[in-house]
Amino acid sequence: MFTVSTSPLLHPSIRNNAFMPRRCIGHIRLHTTPSIRGCTLSIRSSSSPDAGFTCIDGKKEGKSISDEIKIEVSRMDASIHVVPGLAVILVGDREDSASYVRNKKKACESAGIKSVDVCLPEDSSEEEVLKYVLSFNNDPTIHGILVQLPLPSHLNEHNILKAINPKKDVDGFHPQNMGLLAMRGREPDFVPCTPKGCIELLHRYNVEIEGKRAVVIGRSNIVGMPVAHLLQNEDATVTTIHSKTKNPEEITREADILIAAAGQPNMVRGSWIKPGAVVIDVGINHIDDLNAPRGRRVVGDVCYEEACKVASAITPVPGGVGPMTIAMLLSNTLTSAKRIHEFE
């Protein structure tokens, strides 16, 4: 069986057994472009149990990116009098979707991006949704279009996403963008925000991806599948675990990088994790907790209390991947506006 060594490598970004995230200076320089390779390994070896554990702070990194975007938005407005615009279409009244849309709107306002929200009733027809999509396609003040998923079951998600102009598909779910992401040597106009945020966190915490064993739990079009493609583009050896996988814990214990996106609370236990692995927890699950202020609390797909005793680094829930998802959406919207107006 092929195994990947996890012996520690020295790197100037590691001080006192802790990660020191790389900083972006000047214009926004995300690290997720295909041309960037060879980040440096920051994975604790099982032979050094006293090495420090790192909580990967997505909230801090997301704010750093958003602050840089705000500067670029101001520069663009001052130079060519154009403000990037994002349109969000929400169908139905799912509490989690509505909360996410509110957070996006707040983030847009903070970064100086124009935000337009359309909230449609649960029983809206496909034609009604498509009417707004086509309207935003033709609106020169809108540079990004996002249809909040999941859609009500009576709507054809494929038809609606396909109707979005790929050049404004800042969520990265248009079949053209998803197809290009899956093809080696091709670049989509946009990469889905949550997978892009996962890879960006790995880069900012100097986690080496090239040549490492990565395991993704989940194969959804939203997270699992695109993040597996991104890891392959970074030259990781990638395994995907899904509902039909037998003995998943045996596979996850071989992972140097583990990304959990199954939507199952506390599914991944400490015993599933290879000592020293880096864990990215994408899950957002609400569970009952009589000790919580509202009788419920949010947990990830990974049992954090157990994982932090085994892993070298992990994203918390909340405060990990979520803020990075929104930061990547803002980044994609700014990128779209720059392309459309040929602004450097």
Short mmCIF file of C-alpha atoms in Angstrom, two decimals:
data_model
loop_
_atom_site.label_atom_id
_atom_site.label_comp_id
_atom_site.label_asym_id
_atom_site.label_seq_id
_atom_site.Cartn_x
_atom_site.Cartn_y
_atom_site.Cartn_z
CA MET A 1 0.00 0.00 0.00
CA PHE A 2 1.27 3.47 -0.86
CA THR A 3 1.71 5.64 2.21
CA VAL A 4 2.51 9.32 2.60
CA SER A 5 5.10 10.37 5.13
CA THR A 6 4.04 12.98 7.65
CA SER A 7 7.45 13.74 9.09
CA PRO A 8 7.66 17.46 9.86
CA LEU A 9 9.44 19.84 7.52
CA LEU A 10 10.95 23.06 8.71
CA HIS A 11 9.52 26.21 7.19
CA PRO A 12 10.01 29.90 8.02
CA SER A 13 6.25 30.39 8.40
CA ILE A 14 6.21 28.02 11.39
CA ARG A 15 7.25 29.53 14.69
CA ASN A 16 6.92 27.99 18.14
CA ASN A 17 5.13 24.97 16.68
CA ALA A 18 2.26 27.08 15.35
CA PHE A 19 1.09 28.14 11.94
CA MET A 20 1.74 31.70 10.87
CA PRO A 21 -0.64 32.46 7.97
CA ARG A 22 0.82 34.10 4.90
CA ARG A 23 -0.21 37.67 4.35
CA CYS A 24 -1.41 39.30 1.15
CA ILE A 25 0.19 42.67 0.56
CA GLY A 26 -1.08 45.29 -1.86
CA HIS A 27 -3.76 44.11 -4.27
CA ILE A 28 -5.75 40.99 -3.53
CA ARG A 29 -3.67 37.88 -4.13
CA LEU A 30 -5.67 34.75 -3.47
CA HIS A 31 -3.65 31.56 -3.60
CA THR A 32 -6.19 29.36 -5.40
CA THR A 33 -5.15 29.94 -9.01
CA PRO A 34 -3.90 26.85 -10.85
CA SER A 35 -0.50 28.47 -11.41
CA ILE A 36 0.36 28.39 -7.71
CA ARG A 37 1.90 25.15 -6.48
CA GLY A 38 4.11 23.77 -3.77
CA CYS A 39 2.89 25.16 -0.47
CA THR A 40 4.91 23.96 2.48
CA LEU A 41 3.85 21.10 4.74
CA SER A 42 2.65 22.13 8.16
CA ILE A 43 1.36 18.76 9.31
CA ARG A 44 2.29 17.48 12.74
CA SER A 45 3.93 14.08 12.79
CA SER A 46 2.52 11.36 15.03
CA SER A 47 6.06 11.05 16.40
CA SER A 48 5.91 14.57 17.85
CA PRO A 49 2.78 14.62 20.06
CA ASP A 50 3.91 17.73 21.90
CA ALA A 51 3.75 19.86 18.76
CA GLY A 52 1.20 22.67 18.80
CA PHE A 53 -2.39 22.35 17.63
CA THR A 54 -3.75 25.08 15.38
CA CYS A 55 -7.32 26.26 15.04
CA ILE A 56 -7.67 27.43 11.43
CA ASP A 57 -9.36 30.81 11.79
CA GLY A 58 -11.61 31.31 8.78
CA LYS A 59 -13.25 34.32 10.35
CA LYS A 60 -9.94 36.19 10.60
CA GLU A 61 -8.79 35.20 7.12
CA GLY A 62 -12.19 35.99 5.62
CA LYS A 63 -12.10 39.47 7.16
CA SER A 64 -8.60 40.04 5.82
CA ILE A 65 -9.75 39.16 2.30
CA SER A 66 -12.90 41.29 2.63
CA ASP A 67 -10.85 44.27 3.79
CA GLU A 68 -8.64 43.95 0.71
CA ILE A 69 -11.71 43.68 -1.51
CA LYS A 70 -13.09 46.88 0.01
CA ILE A 71 -9.92 48.72 -0.96
CA GLU A 72 -10.14 47.40 -4.54
CA VAL A 73 -13.83 48.28 -4.81
CA SER A 74 -13.05 51.84 -3.73
CA ARG A 75 -10.19 52.06 -6.22
CA MET A 76 -12.42 50.84 -9.02
CA ASP A 77 -15.18 53.29 -8.15
CA ALA A 78 -12.71 56.18 -7.98
CA SER A 79 -11.04 55.24 -11.28
CA ILE A 80 -13.94 54.29 -13.58
CA HIS A 81 -17.03 55.03 -11.45
CA VAL A 82 -18.18 51.42 -11.40
CA VAL A 83 -19.28 49.56 -8.27
CA PRO A 84 -19.43 45.76 -8.47
CA GLY A 85 -23.01 44.47 -8.19
CA LEU A 86 -24.27 41.13 -6.87
CA ALA A 87 -27.82 39.84 -7.34
CA VAL A 88 -29.10 37.07 -5.08
CA ILE A 89 -32.30 35.14 -5.80
CA LEU A 90 -33.90 33.31 -2.86
CA VAL A 91 -36.91 31.05 -3.41
CA GLY A 92 -38.83 29.99 -0.33
CA ASP A 93 -38.34 30.69 3.35
CA ARG A 94 -35.79 28.12 4.54
CA GLU A 95 -34.31 29.53 7.72
CA ASP A 96 -30.75 28.50 6.90
CA SER A 97 -30.90 29.92 3.37
CA ALA A 98 -32.45 33.18 4.54
CA SER A 99 -29.77 33.55 7.22
CA TYR A 100 -27.03 32.91 4.68
CA VAL A 101 -28.46 35.51 2.30
CA ARG A 102 -28.59 38.06 5.12
CA ASN A 103 -24.93 37.40 5.89
CA LYS A 104 -24.02 37.83 2.24
CA LYS A 105 -25.88 41.12 2.07
CA LYS A 106 -24.14 42.37 5.20
CA ALA A 107 -20.74 41.36 3.80
CA CYS A 108 -21.47 43.14 0.51
CA GLU A 109 -22.40 46.33 2.31
CA SER A 110 -19.24 46.15 4.40
CA ALA A 111 -17.06 45.73 1.29
CA GLY A 112 -18.85 48.43 -0.69
CA ILE A 113 -20.40 45.99 -3.18
CA LYS A 114 -23.91 46.72 -4.45
CA SER A 115 -26.32 44.00 -3.34
CA VAL A 116 -29.72 43.28 -4.89
CA ASP A 117 -31.91 40.61 -3.28
CA VAL A 118 -34.99 38.99 -4.79
CA CYS A 119 -37.06 36.91 -2.37
CA LEU A 120 -39.69 34.78 -4.08
CA PRO A 121 -42.41 32.62 -2.48
CA GLU A 122 -41.94 28.87 -2.10
CA ASP A 123 -44.48 28.07 -4.82
CA SER A 124 -42.89 30.29 -7.48
CA SER A 125 -42.81 28.81 -10.96
CA GLU A 126 -39.64 28.09 -12.89
CA GLU A 127 -40.65 30.80 -15.36
CA GLU A 128 -40.81 33.39 -12.58
CA VAL A 129 -37.33 32.50 -11.37
CA LEU A 130 -35.93 32.50 -14.89
CA LYS A 131 -37.44 35.93 -15.51
CA TYR A 132 -35.23 37.41 -12.81
CA VAL A 133 -32.16 35.44 -13.92
CA LEU A 134 -32.50 36.73 -17.48
CA SER A 135 -33.14 40.27 -16.23
CA PHE A 136 -29.91 40.24 -14.22
CA ASN A 137 -28.03 38.70 -17.15
CA ASN A 138 -28.90 41.82 -19.14
CA ASP A 139 -28.37 44.33 -16.33
CA PRO A 140 -24.99 46.11 -16.80
CA THR A 141 -24.89 47.12 -13.12
CA ILE A 142 -25.00 43.48 -12.01
CA HIS A 143 -21.72 41.57 -12.32
CA GLY A 144 -22.57 38.49 -10.27
CA ILE A 145 -25.71 36.35 -10.05
CA LEU A 146 -26.36 33.82 -7.31
CA VAL A 147 -29.39 31.54 -7.01
CA GLN A 148 -29.52 30.33 -3.44
CA LEU A 149 -29.52 26.53 -3.18
CA PRO A 150 -31.27 24.27 -2.47
CA LEU A 151 -34.28 25.23 -4.54
CA PRO A 152 -37.79 23.91 -3.79
CA SER A 153 -38.21 20.39 -5.17
CA HIS A 154 -40.65 21.40 -7.92
CA LEU A 155 -38.05 23.62 -9.61
CA ASN A 156 -35.50 22.27 -12.10
CA GLU A 157 -32.17 23.33 -10.60
CA HIS A 158 -30.20 22.43 -13.73
CA ASN A 159 -32.36 24.59 -16.00
CA ILE A 160 -32.15 27.58 -13.67
CA LEU A 161 -28.39 27.41 -13.13
CA LYS A 162 -27.82 26.86 -16.85
CA ALA A 163 -29.73 30.09 -17.59
CA ILE A 164 -27.20 32.21 -15.68
CA ASN A 165 -24.63 33.95 -17.86
CA PRO A 166 -21.40 31.96 -17.17
CA LYS A 167 -19.50 35.27 -17.06
CA LYS A 168 -21.69 36.33 -14.11
CA ASP A 169 -21.87 32.90 -12.45
CA VAL A 170 -20.00 33.94 -9.30
CA ASP A 171 -21.23 30.84 -7.44
CA GLY A 172 -19.47 28.68 -10.04
CA PHE A 173 -22.34 26.24 -10.58
CA HIS A 174 -23.09 26.82 -14.26
CA PRO A 175 -22.51 23.55 -16.19
CA GLN A 176 -19.83 25.30 -18.27
CA ASN A 177 -17.84 26.37 -15.22
CA MET A 178 -18.28 23.02 -13.48
CA GLY A 179 -17.22 21.19 -16.63
CA LEU A 180 -14.09 23.30 -17.10
CA LEU A 181 -13.17 22.74 -13.46
CA ALA A 182 -13.27 18.98 -14.06
CA MET A 183 -11.00 19.18 -17.12
CA ARG A 184 -7.27 19.11 -16.63
CA GLY A 185 -5.49 22.20 -17.93
CA ARG A 186 -8.69 24.26 -18.24
CA GLU A 187 -9.79 27.20 -16.12
CA PRO A 188 -13.43 28.01 -15.37
CA ASP A 189 -14.54 31.62 -15.17
CA PHE A 190 -15.42 30.98 -11.52
CA VAL A 191 -14.82 28.28 -8.91
CA PRO A 192 -17.59 27.43 -6.39
CA CYS A 193 -17.12 29.55 -3.29
CA THR A 194 -17.02 26.96 -0.50
CA PRO A 195 -14.48 24.66 -2.22
CA LYS A 196 -12.42 27.69 -3.19
CA GLY A 197 -12.48 28.86 0.42
CA CYS A 198 -11.30 25.44 1.65
CA ILE A 199 -8.26 25.50 -0.62
CA GLU A 200 -7.55 29.14 0.21
CA LEU A 201 -7.42 28.26 3.92
CA LEU A 202 -4.95 25.44 3.24
CA HIS A 203 -2.77 27.86 1.29
CA ARG A 204 -2.93 30.61 3.88
CA TYR A 205 -1.89 28.19 6.61
CA ASN A 206 0.97 26.86 4.49
CA VAL A 207 -0.34 23.32 4.24
CA GLU A 208 1.40 21.41 1.48
CA ILE A 209 -1.07 19.75 -0.89
CA GLU A 210 1.15 18.44 -3.68
CA GLY A 211 1.80 14.72 -3.31
CA LYS A 212 -0.30 14.40 -0.16
CA ARG A 213 -3.18 11.99 0.45
CA ALA A 214 -6.45 13.93 0.59
CA VAL A 215 -9.81 12.41 1.48
CA VAL A 216 -13.12 14.18 0.81
CA ILE A 217 -16.25 13.01 2.62
CA GLY A 218 -19.24 13.80 0.41
CA ARG A 219 -19.72 14.10 -3.35
CA SER A 220 -22.26 16.90 -3.74
CA ASN A 221 -22.10 19.29 -6.68
CA ILE A 222 -21.84 22.16 -4.19
CA VAL A 223 -18.80 21.04 -2.18
CA GLY A 224 -17.58 17.45 -2.43
CA MET A 225 -17.10 17.08 -6.16
CA PRO A 226 -15.58 20.51 -6.89
CA VAL A 227 -13.23 20.43 -3.88
CA ALA A 228 -11.98 17.00 -5.02
CA HIS A 229 -11.21 18.47 -8.44
CA LEU A 230 -9.39 21.42 -6.87
CA LEU A 231 -7.28 19.08 -4.75
CA GLN A 232 -6.43 17.04 -7.85
CA ASN A 233 -5.44 20.26 -9.62
CA GLU A 234 -3.05 20.84 -6.71
CA ASP A 235 -1.53 17.38 -7.37
CA ALA A 236 -2.93 15.68 -4.29
CA THR A 237 -3.91 12.01 -4.40
CA VAL A 238 -7.65 12.24 -3.78
CA THR A 239 -10.20 9.73 -2.49
CA THR A 240 -13.90 10.51 -2.20
CA ILE A 241 -16.04 8.87 0.45
CA HIS A 242 -19.81 8.65 -0.06
CA SER A 243 -22.87 6.87 1.34
CA LYS A 244 -21.96 3.58 -0.36
CA THR A 245 -18.34 3.53 0.80
CA LYS A 246 -17.51 0.57 3.03
CA ASN A 247 -15.43 1.13 6.18
CA PRO A 248 -14.92 4.88 5.60
CA GLU A 249 -12.93 5.28 8.82
CA GLU A 250 -10.19 3.05 7.41
CA ILE A 251 -9.84 5.39 4.45
CA THR A 252 -9.93 8.63 6.45
CA ARG A 253 -7.16 7.36 8.74
CA GLU A 254 -4.82 7.49 5.73
CA ALA A 255 -5.56 11.15 4.95
CA ASP A 256 -2.99 13.90 5.39
CA ILE A 257 -5.79 16.33 4.49
CA LEU A 258 -9.37 15.48 5.40
CA ILE A 259 -12.31 17.56 4.14
CA ALA A 260 -15.67 16.66 5.64
CA ALA A 261 -18.75 17.77 3.71
CA ALA A 262 -21.35 15.10 4.44
CA GLY A 263 -23.94 17.10 6.38
CA GLN A 264 -23.92 14.61 9.28
CA PRO A 265 -23.32 16.08 12.75
CA ASN A 266 -20.20 14.78 14.50
CA MET A 267 -19.85 11.96 11.98
CA VAL A 268 -16.05 12.03 11.98
CA ARG A 269 -14.67 10.91 15.34
CA GLY A 270 -11.14 11.28 16.61
CA SER A 271 -10.46 7.63 15.80
CA TRP A 272 -11.14 8.37 12.10
CA ILE A 273 -8.28 10.87 11.87
CA LYS A 274 -4.64 10.22 11.11
CA PRO A 275 -2.38 11.76 13.79
CA GLY A 276 -1.12 15.11 12.54
CA ALA A 277 -3.66 15.45 9.74
CA VAL A 278 -5.19 18.78 8.70
CA VAL A 279 -8.99 18.76 8.88
CA ILE A 280 -11.37 21.11 7.07
CA ASP A 281 -14.91 20.81 8.43
CA VAL A 282 -17.49 22.12 5.96
CA GLY A 283 -20.53 20.80 7.83
CA ILE A 284 -23.08 23.13 9.43
CA ASN A 285 -25.58 21.14 11.47
CA HIS A 286 -28.08 22.18 14.13
CA ILE A 287 -28.44 19.82 17.07
CA ASP A 288 -30.53 19.97 20.25
CA ASP A 289 -28.67 21.17 23.33
CA LEU A 290 -30.59 22.07 26.47
CA ASN A 291 -27.57 24.02 27.74
CA ALA A 292 -27.50 26.28 24.66
CA PRO A 293 -29.27 29.68 24.85
CA ARG A 294 -31.95 28.65 22.34
CA GLY A 295 -31.92 24.94 23.04
CA ARG A 296 -29.91 24.26 19.88
CA ARG A 297 -26.34 24.76 18.75
CA VAL A 298 -24.32 24.48 15.56
CA VAL A 299 -21.79 21.70 15.08
CA GLY A 300 -19.79 20.44 12.12
CA ASP A 301 -19.42 17.03 10.54
CA VAL A 302 -16.34 16.46 12.73
CA CYS A 303 -16.41 15.93 16.48
CA TYR A 304 -14.18 18.90 17.29
CA GLU A 305 -13.41 17.91 20.89
CA GLU A 306 -11.99 14.58 19.76
CA ALA A 307 -10.40 15.78 16.52
CA CYS A 308 -8.33 18.53 18.13
CA LYS A 309 -6.53 15.88 20.20
CA VAL A 310 -5.37 14.07 17.06
CA ALA A 311 -5.19 16.55 14.17
CA SER A 312 -2.50 19.19 13.78
CA ALA A 313 -5.05 21.76 12.59
CA ILE A 314 -8.81 22.00 12.12
CA THR A 315 -11.42 24.57 11.16
CA PRO A 316 -13.99 25.30 13.88
CA VAL A 317 -17.74 25.37 13.31
CA PRO A 318 -18.84 28.11 13.25
CA GLY A 319 -15.98 30.44 12.30
CA GLY A 320 -14.11 28.23 9.86
CA VAL A 321 -15.24 27.61 6.29
CA GLY A 322 -18.43 29.74 6.46
CA PRO A 323 -16.74 33.17 6.53
CA MET A 324 -14.37 32.07 3.77
CA THR A 325 -17.30 31.08 1.56
CA ILE A 326 -18.68 34.60 1.74
CA ALA A 327 -15.23 36.13 1.22
CA MET A 328 -14.79 34.03 -1.95
CA LEU A 329 -18.20 35.20 -3.20
CA LEU A 330 -17.12 38.82 -2.78
CA SER A 331 -13.83 38.04 -4.50
CA ASN A 332 -15.58 36.39 -7.45
CA THR A 333 -17.96 39.34 -7.78
CA LEU A 334 -15.09 41.82 -7.83
CA THR A 335 -13.24 39.67 -10.38
CA SER A 336 -16.32 39.59 -12.60
CA ALA A 337 -16.71 43.37 -12.50
CA LYS A 338 -13.03 43.85 -13.35
CA ARG A 339 -13.25 41.49 -16.31
CA ILE A 340 -16.42 43.00 -17.68
CA HIS A 341 -15.01 46.54 -17.48
CA GLU A 342 -11.42 45.50 -18.32
CA PHE A 343 -10.15 47.11 -15.16
CA GLU A 344 -6.71 46.15 -13.85
#
